[in-house]
PDB file of C-alpha atoms in Angstrom:
ATOM      1  CA  MET A   1      98.482  85.270  86.386  1.00 71.00           C
ATOM      2  CA  PRO A   2     102.100  85.829  87.465  1.00 93.00           C
ATOM      3  CA  LEU A   3     101.213  88.747  89.755  1.00 98.00           C
ATOM      4  CA  GLU A   4      97.928  88.895  91.647  1.00 98.00           C
ATOM      5  CA  VAL A   5      96.846  92.425  92.549  1.00 98.00           C
ATOM      6  CA  VAL A   6      94.387  93.163  95.348  1.00 98.00           C
ATOM      7  CA  ILE A   7      92.980  96.685  95.575  1.00 98.00           C
ATOM      8  CA  VAL A   8      92.726  97.891  99.176  1.00 98.00           C
ATOM      9  CA  PRO A   9      90.650 101.088  99.664  1.00 98.00           C
ATOM     10  CA  CYS A  10      92.080 103.254 102.466  1.00 98.00           C
ATOM     11  CA  ARG A  11      91.190 106.538 104.145  1.00 98.00           C
ATOM     12  CA  THR A  12      88.575 108.477 102.173  1.00 97.00           C
ATOM     13  CA  ASP A  13      89.816 107.991  98.606  1.00 97.00           C
ATOM     14  CA  ASN A  14      93.263 106.304  98.677  1.00 98.00           C
ATOM     15  CA  TYR A  15      94.194 102.947  97.212  1.00 98.00           C
ATOM     16  CA  ALA A  16      96.913 100.593  98.410  1.00 98.00           C
ATOM     17  CA  TYR A  17      97.782  97.515  96.378  1.00 98.00           C
ATOM     18  CA  LEU A  18      98.704  94.087  97.679  1.00 98.00           C
ATOM     19  CA  LEU A  19     100.801  92.102  95.199  1.00 98.00           C
ATOM     20  CA  ARG A  20     101.273  88.336  95.348  1.00 98.00           C
ATOM     21  CA  ASP A  21     103.893  86.679  93.179  1.00 98.00           C
ATOM     22  CA  GLU A  22     102.321  83.419  92.044  1.00 97.00           C
ATOM     23  CA  ALA A  23     105.615  81.542  91.626  1.00 96.00           C
ATOM     24  CA  SER A  24     107.022  82.193  95.089  1.00 97.00           C
ATOM     25  CA  GLY A  25     103.996  83.204  97.165  1.00 98.00           C
ATOM     26  CA  LYS A  26     105.830  86.372  98.203  1.00 98.00           C
ATOM     27  CA  VAL A  27     103.539  89.292  99.023  1.00 98.00           C
ATOM     28  CA  GLY A  28     104.261  92.970  98.481  1.00 98.00           C
ATOM     29  CA  LEU A  29     102.428  96.242  99.004  1.00 99.00           C
ATOM     30  CA  VAL A  30     102.467  99.460  97.006  1.00 99.00           C
ATOM     31  CA  ASP A  31     102.044 102.393  99.401  1.00 98.00           C
ATOM     32  CA  ALA A  32     100.644 102.296 102.910  1.00 98.00           C
ATOM     33  CA  PRO A  33      98.003 104.994 103.512  1.00 98.00           C
ATOM     34  CA  GLU A  34      96.871 103.326 106.752  1.00 98.00           C
ATOM     35  CA  ALA A  35      97.607  99.970 108.310  1.00 98.00           C
ATOM     36  CA  GLY A  36      94.153  98.741 109.373  1.00 98.00           C
ATOM     37  CA  PRO A  37      92.557  97.880 106.008  1.00 98.00           C
ATOM     38  CA  ILE A  38      95.833  96.433 104.728  1.00 98.00           C
ATOM     39  CA  ILE A  39      96.252  94.146 107.746  1.00 98.00           C
ATOM     40  CA  ALA A  40      92.612  93.063 107.415  1.00 98.00           C
ATOM     41  CA  ALA A  41      93.111  92.206 103.716  1.00 98.00           C
ATOM     42  CA  LEU A  42      96.264  90.215 104.535  1.00 98.00           C
ATOM     43  CA  LYS A  43      94.582  88.276 107.346  1.00 98.00           C
ATOM     44  CA  GLU A  44      91.547  87.520 105.172  1.00 98.00           C
ATOM     45  CA  ARG A  45      93.851  85.786 102.683  1.00 98.00           C
ATOM     46  CA  GLY A  46      96.250  84.256 105.191  1.00 98.00           C
ATOM     47  CA  TRP A  47      99.158  86.227 103.722  1.00 98.00           C
ATOM     48  CA  ARG A  48     102.248  87.678 105.329  1.00 98.00           C
ATOM     49  CA  LEU A  49     103.853  90.868 104.037  1.00 98.00           C
ATOM     50  CA  ASP A  50     107.366  90.580 102.632  1.00 98.00           C
ATOM     51  CA  LEU A  51     107.934  93.891 100.845  1.00 98.00           C
ATOM     52  CA  ILE A  52     106.601  97.458 100.878  1.00 99.00           C
ATOM     53  CA  LEU A  53     107.141  99.634  97.797  1.00 99.00           C
ATOM     54  CA  LEU A  54     106.703 103.338  98.509  1.00 98.00           C
ATOM     55  CA  THR A  55     106.236 105.965  95.786  1.00 98.00           C
ATOM     56  CA  HIS A  56     106.586 109.319  97.585  1.00 98.00           C
ATOM     57  CA  HIS A  57     106.645 110.918 100.995  1.00 98.00           C
ATOM     58  CA  HIS A  58     103.097 112.238 101.450  1.00 98.00           C
ATOM     59  CA  ASP A  59     101.480 111.004 104.657  1.00 98.00           C
ATOM     60  CA  ASP A  60      98.501 109.470 102.864  1.00 98.00           C
ATOM     61  CA  HIS A  61     100.934 107.059 101.188  1.00 98.00           C
ATOM     62  CA  VAL A  62     103.298 106.212 104.072  1.00 98.00           C
ATOM     63  CA  ALA A  63     101.398 106.598 107.357  1.00 98.00           C
ATOM     64  CA  GLY A  64     100.823 102.860 107.777  1.00 98.00           C
ATOM     65  CA  VAL A  65     104.482 101.857 107.408  1.00 98.00           C
ATOM     66  CA  PRO A  66     105.486 101.776 111.130  1.00 98.00           C
ATOM     67  CA  GLU A  67     102.581  99.524 112.136  1.00 98.00           C
ATOM     68  CA  LEU A  68     103.064  97.220 109.131  1.00 98.00           C
ATOM     69  CA  ARG A  69     106.805  97.010 109.771  1.00 98.00           C
ATOM     70  CA  ALA A  70     106.160  96.104 113.415  1.00 98.00           C
ATOM     71  CA  ALA A  71     103.570  93.473 112.507  1.00 98.00           C
ATOM     72  CA  PHE A  72     105.315  91.736 109.603  1.00 98.00           C
ATOM     73  CA  GLY A  73     108.925  92.906 109.334  1.00 98.00           C
ATOM     74  CA  PRO A  74     108.828  93.568 105.578  1.00 98.00           C
ATOM     75  CA  GLU A  75     111.654  95.089 103.573  1.00 98.00           C
ATOM     76  CA  VAL A  76     110.757  98.727 102.894  1.00 98.00           C
ATOM     77  CA  VAL A  77     111.831 100.182  99.543  1.00 98.00           C
ATOM     78  CA  GLY A  78     111.308 103.733  98.354  1.00 98.00           C
ATOM     79  CA  PRO A  79     112.728 106.603  96.340  1.00 98.00           C
ATOM     80  CA  ALA A  80     116.327 107.450  97.181  1.00 98.00           C
ATOM     81  CA  ALA A  81     115.828 111.041  96.039  1.00 96.00           C
ATOM     82  CA  GLU A  82     112.665 111.725  98.043  1.00 95.00           C
ATOM     83  CA  ALA A  83     112.730 113.808 101.205  1.00 84.00           C
ATOM     84  CA  ARG A  84     111.004 112.989 104.486  1.00 92.00           C
ATOM     85  CA  MET A  85     110.472 109.264 103.827  1.00 97.00           C
ATOM     86  CA  PRO A  86     110.011 106.736 106.620  1.00 96.00           C
ATOM     87  CA  PRO A  87     113.217 104.758 107.284  1.00 97.00           C
ATOM     88  CA  LEU A  88     114.006 102.710 104.170  1.00 98.00           C
ATOM     89  CA  ASP A  89     115.830  99.415 103.912  1.00 98.00           C
ATOM     90  CA  ARG A  90     116.657 100.304 100.318  1.00 98.00           C
ATOM     91  CA  GLY A  91     116.481 103.550  98.386  1.00 98.00           C
ATOM     92  CA  VAL A  92     116.042 103.136  94.625  1.00 98.00           C
ATOM     93  CA  LYS A  93     116.386 105.344  91.573  1.00 98.00           C
ATOM     94  CA  GLU A  94     115.612 105.370  87.845  1.00 98.00           C
ATOM     95  CA  GLY A  95     116.394 102.146  86.015  1.00 94.00           C
ATOM     96  CA  GLU A  96     116.934 100.020  89.122  1.00 98.00           C
ATOM     97  CA  HIS A  97     114.834  96.906  89.675  1.00 98.00           C
ATOM     98  CA  VAL A  98     113.042  95.485  92.691  1.00 98.00           C
ATOM     99  CA  ALA A  99     112.123  91.780  92.870  1.00 98.00           C
ATOM    100  CA  LEU A 100     109.092  90.287  94.543  1.00 98.00           C
ATOM    101  CA  GLY A 101     109.830  86.603  94.104  1.00 98.00           C
ATOM    102  CA  GLU A 102     109.974  86.142  90.333  1.00 97.00           C
ATOM    103  CA  SER A 103     108.036  89.347  89.590  1.00 98.00           C
ATOM    104  CA  VAL A 104     110.400  92.230  88.904  1.00 98.00           C
ATOM    105  CA  ALA A 105     109.552  95.934  88.896  1.00 98.00           C
ATOM    106  CA  GLU A 106     111.508  98.597  87.054  1.00 98.00           C
ATOM    107  CA  VAL A 107     111.800 101.911  88.898  1.00 98.00           C
ATOM    108  CA  LEU A 108     110.743 105.015  86.963  1.00 98.00           C
ATOM    109  CA  GLU A 109     111.514 108.472  88.316  1.00 98.00           C
ATOM    110  CA  VAL A 110     108.403 110.593  87.741  1.00 98.00           C
ATOM    111  CA  PRO A 111     108.884 113.922  89.544  1.00 98.00           C
ATOM    112  CA  GLY A 112     106.311 116.688  89.515  1.00 97.00           C
ATOM    113  CA  HIS A 113     103.808 115.933  92.274  1.00 97.00           C
ATOM    114  CA  THR A 114     106.832 115.641  94.559  1.00 98.00           C
ATOM    115  CA  LEU A 115     110.477 116.010  93.609  1.00 97.00           C
ATOM    116  CA  GLY A 116     111.386 112.384  94.263  1.00 98.00           C
ATOM    117  CA  HIS A 117     108.203 110.588  93.200  1.00 98.00           C
ATOM    118  CA  ILE A 118     108.761 107.172  91.601  1.00 98.00           C
ATOM    119  CA  ALA A 119     106.554 104.603  89.863  1.00 98.00           C
ATOM    120  CA  TYR A 120     106.953 100.831  89.654  1.00 98.00           C
ATOM    121  CA  TYR A 121     106.506  99.036  86.315  1.00 98.00           C
ATOM    122  CA  PHE A 122     106.090  95.247  86.254  1.00 98.00           C
ATOM    123  CA  ALA A 123     106.600  94.534  82.544  1.00 98.00           C
ATOM    124  CA  THR A 124     105.680  90.838  82.586  1.00 97.00           C
ATOM    125  CA  ALA A 125     102.478  91.590  84.519  1.00 97.00           C
ATOM    126  CA  GLU A 126     101.761  94.660  82.346  1.00 98.00           C
ATOM    127  CA  ALA A 127     101.172  96.715  85.500  1.00 98.00           C
ATOM    128  CA  LEU A 128     102.225 100.292  86.327  1.00 98.00           C
ATOM    129  CA  PHE A 129     101.849 101.555  89.898  1.00 98.00           C
ATOM    130  CA  SER A 130     101.928 105.308  89.347  1.00 98.00           C
ATOM    131  CA  ALA A 131     100.454 106.652  92.625  1.00 98.00           C
ATOM    132  CA  ASP A 132      99.978 110.432  92.271  1.00 98.00           C
ATOM    133  CA  SER A 133     101.831 110.992  88.993  1.00 98.00           C
ATOM    134  CA  LEU A 134      99.699 109.524  86.191  1.00 98.00           C
ATOM    135  CA  MET A 135      96.197 109.033  87.554  1.00 97.00           C
ATOM    136  CA  VAL A 136      93.096 107.506  86.039  1.00 96.00           C
ATOM    137  CA  MET A 137      91.714 110.315  83.835  1.00 97.00           C
ATOM    138  CA  GLY A 138      94.144 112.841  85.311  1.00 97.00           C
ATOM    139  CA  CYS A 139      97.539 113.567  86.797  1.00 97.00           C
ATOM    140  CA  GLY A 140      98.678 114.689  90.218  1.00 97.00           C
ATOM    141  CA  ARG A 141      98.889 118.315  91.214  1.00 97.00           C
ATOM    142  CA  VAL A 142     102.352 119.770  90.768  1.00 97.00           C
ATOM    143  CA  PHE A 143     103.271 120.598  94.344  1.00 96.00           C
ATOM    144  CA  GLU A 144     107.067 120.400  94.507  1.00 97.00           C
ATOM    145  CA  GLY A 145     108.333 119.915  90.971  1.00 95.00           C
ATOM    146  CA  THR A 146     107.795 121.947  87.829  1.00 96.00           C
ATOM    147  CA  LEU A 147     105.277 121.657  85.020  1.00 96.00           C
ATOM    148  CA  PRO A 148     108.027 120.631  82.543  1.00 96.00           C
ATOM    149  CA  GLN A 149     109.087 117.904  84.985  1.00 97.00           C
ATOM    150  CA  MET A 150     105.544 116.558  85.234  1.00 97.00           C
ATOM    151  CA  TRP A 151     105.121 116.680  81.469  1.00 97.00           C
ATOM    152  CA  GLU A 152     108.332 114.694  80.999  1.00 97.00           C
ATOM    153  CA  SER A 153     107.201 112.199  83.644  1.00 98.00           C
ATOM    154  CA  LEU A 154     103.847 111.653  81.945  1.00 98.00           C
ATOM    155  CA  GLY A 155     105.599 111.160  78.620  1.00 97.00           C
ATOM    156  CA  LYS A 156     107.819 108.481  80.137  1.00 97.00           C
ATOM    157  CA  MET A 157     104.817 106.532  81.394  1.00 98.00           C
ATOM    158  CA  ALA A 158     102.717 107.140  78.281  1.00 97.00           C
ATOM    159  CA  ALA A 159     105.464 105.485  76.212  1.00 97.00           C
ATOM    160  CA  LEU A 160     104.740 102.114  77.847  1.00 98.00           C
ATOM    161  CA  PRO A 161     102.649  99.539  75.914  1.00 98.00           C
ATOM    162  CA  ASP A 162      98.916 100.144  75.423  1.00 98.00           C
ATOM    163  CA  ALA A 163      98.052  97.001  77.384  1.00 98.00           C
ATOM    164  CA  THR A 164      99.755  98.315  80.527  1.00 98.00           C
ATOM    165  CA  MET A 165      97.254  98.597  83.372  1.00 98.00           C
ATOM    166  CA  VAL A 166      97.566 101.824  85.372  1.00 98.00           C
ATOM    167  CA  TYR A 167      97.061 101.560  89.131  1.00 98.00           C
ATOM    168  CA  SER A 168      96.952 105.084  90.555  1.00 98.00           C
ATOM    169  CA  GLY A 169      96.838 106.204  94.159  1.00 97.00           C
ATOM    170  CA  HIS A 170      93.366 107.729  94.511  1.00 98.00           C
ATOM    171  CA  GLU A 171      89.769 107.405  93.417  1.00 98.00           C
ATOM    172  CA  TYR A 172      89.460 110.687  91.559  1.00 97.00           C
ATOM    173  CA  ALA A 173      87.907 109.483  88.301  1.00 96.00           C
ATOM    174  CA  GLU A 174      84.504 111.122  88.691  1.00 96.00           C
ATOM    175  CA  SER A 175      85.881 114.613  89.240  1.00 96.00           C
ATOM    176  CA  ASN A 176      88.600 114.022  86.649  1.00 97.00           C
ATOM    177  CA  VAL A 177      86.105 113.008  83.973  1.00 97.00           C
ATOM    178  CA  ARG A 178      83.972 116.079  84.667  1.00 97.00           C
ATOM    179  CA  PHE A 179      87.012 118.226  84.009  1.00 98.00           C
ATOM    180  CA  ALA A 180      87.951 116.206  80.925  1.00 97.00           C
ATOM    181  CA  LEU A 181      84.510 116.844  79.422  1.00 97.00           C
ATOM    182  CA  SER A 182      85.018 120.584  79.972  1.00 96.00           C
ATOM    183  CA  VAL A 183      88.156 120.653  77.819  1.00 96.00           C
ATOM    184  CA  ASP A 184      87.633 117.718  75.453  1.00 96.00           C
ATOM    185  CA  GLY A 185      83.893 117.474  74.986  1.00 89.00           C
ATOM    186  CA  ALA A 186      84.149 116.688  71.265  1.00 89.00           C
ATOM    187  CA  ASN A 187      85.926 113.389  71.971  1.00 94.00           C
ATOM    188  CA  PRO A 188      83.477 110.480  71.482  1.00 93.00           C
ATOM    189  CA  ALA A 189      85.766 108.077  73.340  1.00 95.00           C
ATOM    190  CA  LEU A 190      85.447 110.370  76.361  1.00 95.00           C
ATOM    191  CA  ASP A 191      81.648 110.178  76.337  1.00 94.00           C
ATOM    192  CA  ALA A 192      81.826 106.407  76.531  1.00 95.00           C
ATOM    193  CA  ARG A 193      84.447 106.604  79.275  1.00 96.00           C
ATOM    194  CA  ALA A 194      82.304 108.992  81.322  1.00 96.00           C
ATOM    195  CA  ALA A 195      79.367 106.572  81.162  1.00 96.00           C
ATOM    196  CA  GLU A 196      81.605 103.671  82.172  1.00 97.00           C
ATOM    197  CA  ILE A 197      83.020 105.576  85.152  1.00 97.00           C
ATOM    198  CA  ALA A 198      79.545 106.633  86.295  1.00 97.00           C
ATOM    199  CA  ALA A 199      78.380 103.018  86.153  1.00 97.00           C
ATOM    200  CA  LEU A 200      81.374 101.754  88.130  1.00 97.00           C
ATOM    201  CA  ARG A 201      81.078 104.377  90.847  1.00 97.00           C
ATOM    202  CA  GLY A 202      77.332 103.845  91.018  1.00 97.00           C
ATOM    203  CA  LYS A 203      78.101 100.289  92.124  1.00 97.00           C
ATOM    204  CA  GLY A 204      80.908 101.382  94.431  1.00 96.00           C
ATOM    205  CA  THR A 205      83.457  99.672  92.164  1.00 97.00           C
ATOM    206  CA  PRO A 206      86.970 101.144  91.802  1.00 98.00           C
ATOM    207  CA  THR A 207      87.814 102.763  88.476  1.00 98.00           C
ATOM    208  CA  VAL A 208      91.352 101.396  88.802  1.00 98.00           C
ATOM    209  CA  PRO A 209      93.069  99.886  87.014  1.00 98.00           C
ATOM    210  CA  ALA A 210      92.655 101.384  83.543  1.00 98.00           C
ATOM    211  CA  SER A 211      94.593 100.470  80.431  1.00 98.00           C
ATOM    212  CA  LEU A 212      97.180 102.925  79.228  1.00 98.00           C
ATOM    213  CA  GLY A 213      95.662 102.757  75.753  1.00 98.00           C
ATOM    214  CA  LEU A 214      92.324 103.938  77.162  1.00 98.00           C
ATOM    215  CA  GLU A 215      94.070 106.651  79.133  1.00 98.00           C
ATOM    216  CA  ARG A 216      95.843 107.912  76.021  1.00 97.00           C
ATOM    217  CA  ALA A 217      92.488 108.153  74.245  1.00 97.00           C
ATOM    218  CA  THR A 218      90.588 109.920  77.035  1.00 98.00           C
ATOM    219  CA  ASN A 219      92.890 111.439  79.675  1.00 98.00           C
ATOM    220  CA  PRO A 220      93.225 115.151  78.785  1.00 98.00           C
ATOM    221  CA  PHE A 221      96.774 115.290  80.144  1.00 98.00           C
ATOM    222  CA  LEU A 222      97.789 112.623  77.618  1.00 98.00           C
ATOM    223  CA  ARG A 223      95.832 114.244  74.755  1.00 97.00           C
ATOM    224  CA  VAL A 224      97.731 117.523  74.553  1.00 96.00           C
ATOM    225  CA  ALA A 225      99.578 116.577  71.340  1.00 95.00           C
ATOM    226  CA  ASP A 226      96.308 115.986  69.490  1.00 95.00           C
ATOM    227  CA  THR A 227      95.598 118.653  66.875  1.00 95.00           C
ATOM    228  CA  GLY A 228      91.863 118.727  67.507  1.00 93.00           C
ATOM    229  CA  PHE A 229      92.381 118.939  71.252  1.00 96.00           C
ATOM    230  CA  LYS A 230      94.672 121.947  70.808  1.00 96.00           C
ATOM    231  CA  GLU A 231      92.121 123.625  68.539  1.00 94.00           C
ATOM    232  CA  ASN A 232      89.365 123.155  71.129  1.00 92.00           C
ATOM    233  CA  LEU A 233      91.541 124.977  73.671  1.00 94.00           C
ATOM    234  CA  GLY A 234      92.405 127.780  71.265  1.00 94.00           C
ATOM    235  CA  LEU A 235      96.044 126.676  71.297  1.00 96.00           C
ATOM    236  CA  SER A 236      96.554 125.456  67.729  1.00 96.00           C
ATOM    237  CA  GLY A 237     100.242 125.172  66.890  1.00 94.00           C
ATOM    238  CA  SER A 238     101.361 125.575  70.506  1.00 96.00           C
ATOM    239  CA  PRO A 239     104.110 123.284  71.858  1.00 96.00           C
ATOM    240  CA  ASP A 240     102.782 120.220  73.657  1.00 96.00           C
ATOM    241  CA  ALA A 241     104.423 121.229  76.946  1.00 95.00           C
ATOM    242  CA  GLN A 242     102.687 124.609  76.803  1.00 96.00           C
ATOM    243  CA  VAL A 243      99.319 122.955  76.181  1.00 97.00           C
ATOM    244  CA  PHE A 244      99.911 120.603  79.109  1.00 97.00           C
ATOM    245  CA  ALA A 245     100.692 123.568  81.372  1.00 96.00           C
ATOM    246  CA  GLU A 246      97.454 125.281  80.339  1.00 97.00           C
ATOM    247  CA  VAL A 247      95.395 122.139  80.953  1.00 98.00           C
ATOM    248  CA  ARG A 248      96.992 121.705  84.388  1.00 97.00           C
ATOM    249  CA  ARG A 249      96.271 125.372  85.174  1.00 97.00           C
ATOM    250  CA  ARG A 250      92.618 124.899  84.221  1.00 97.00           C
ATOM    251  CA  LYS A 251      92.325 121.725  86.288  1.00 97.00           C
ATOM    252  CA  ASP A 252      93.786 123.481  89.329  1.00 96.00           C
ATOM    253  CA  ALA A 253      91.077 126.140  89.014  1.00 96.00           C
ATOM    254  CA  PHE A 254      88.253 123.745  88.091  1.00 95.00           C
TER     255      PHE A 254
END
């Protein structure tokens, strides 16, 4: 496998991701909710940390950066357009690329949750690190951006290949699937997904990553163009963006 991914649970429900490029042995990290578990995971494997990739400014994604920088001296990369980031060695924007050895990530701007939120897409590894934009069975709350922005961001990520594995920033699948069943209960693929998620969480196993193809079939925020889905919501014939806004409104109140 060209890019090894290690899931590191942090705080109460965050995930950080250690990435190891097989060709070079270089090690990266996507987001830094807290330093302790990340340092422990690195020491367990005898790895150093060469690169930190940050997605957005929220504390539960960046709080560990100062301690990790002091311990390992990694290059810190993050969104150029985002406010209130820790000091960055490089700010990046849409279409730019970041290399971890021979593994290369494309930067996608995915505003909505925050105005400058970005995602990292490693095409050869078929891996999307989407943090709090596209989430397993959901999407992030729209705190700083607009609903049209978030809808456009989701569309950008949903256009990636079905085999893309989605690594999101939190373990929210159980609550997300309960909401999904409330708005898309006639979807047989969703019933199977709910059972799978319950089994994983029953064993304490992360629900990340999930394939984008599975997300398109079961994530209500990616189902808004479906005719049957619109009918179930009483929104037949409504524009997709309007249906998305209604689903997000319902999730906020759920």
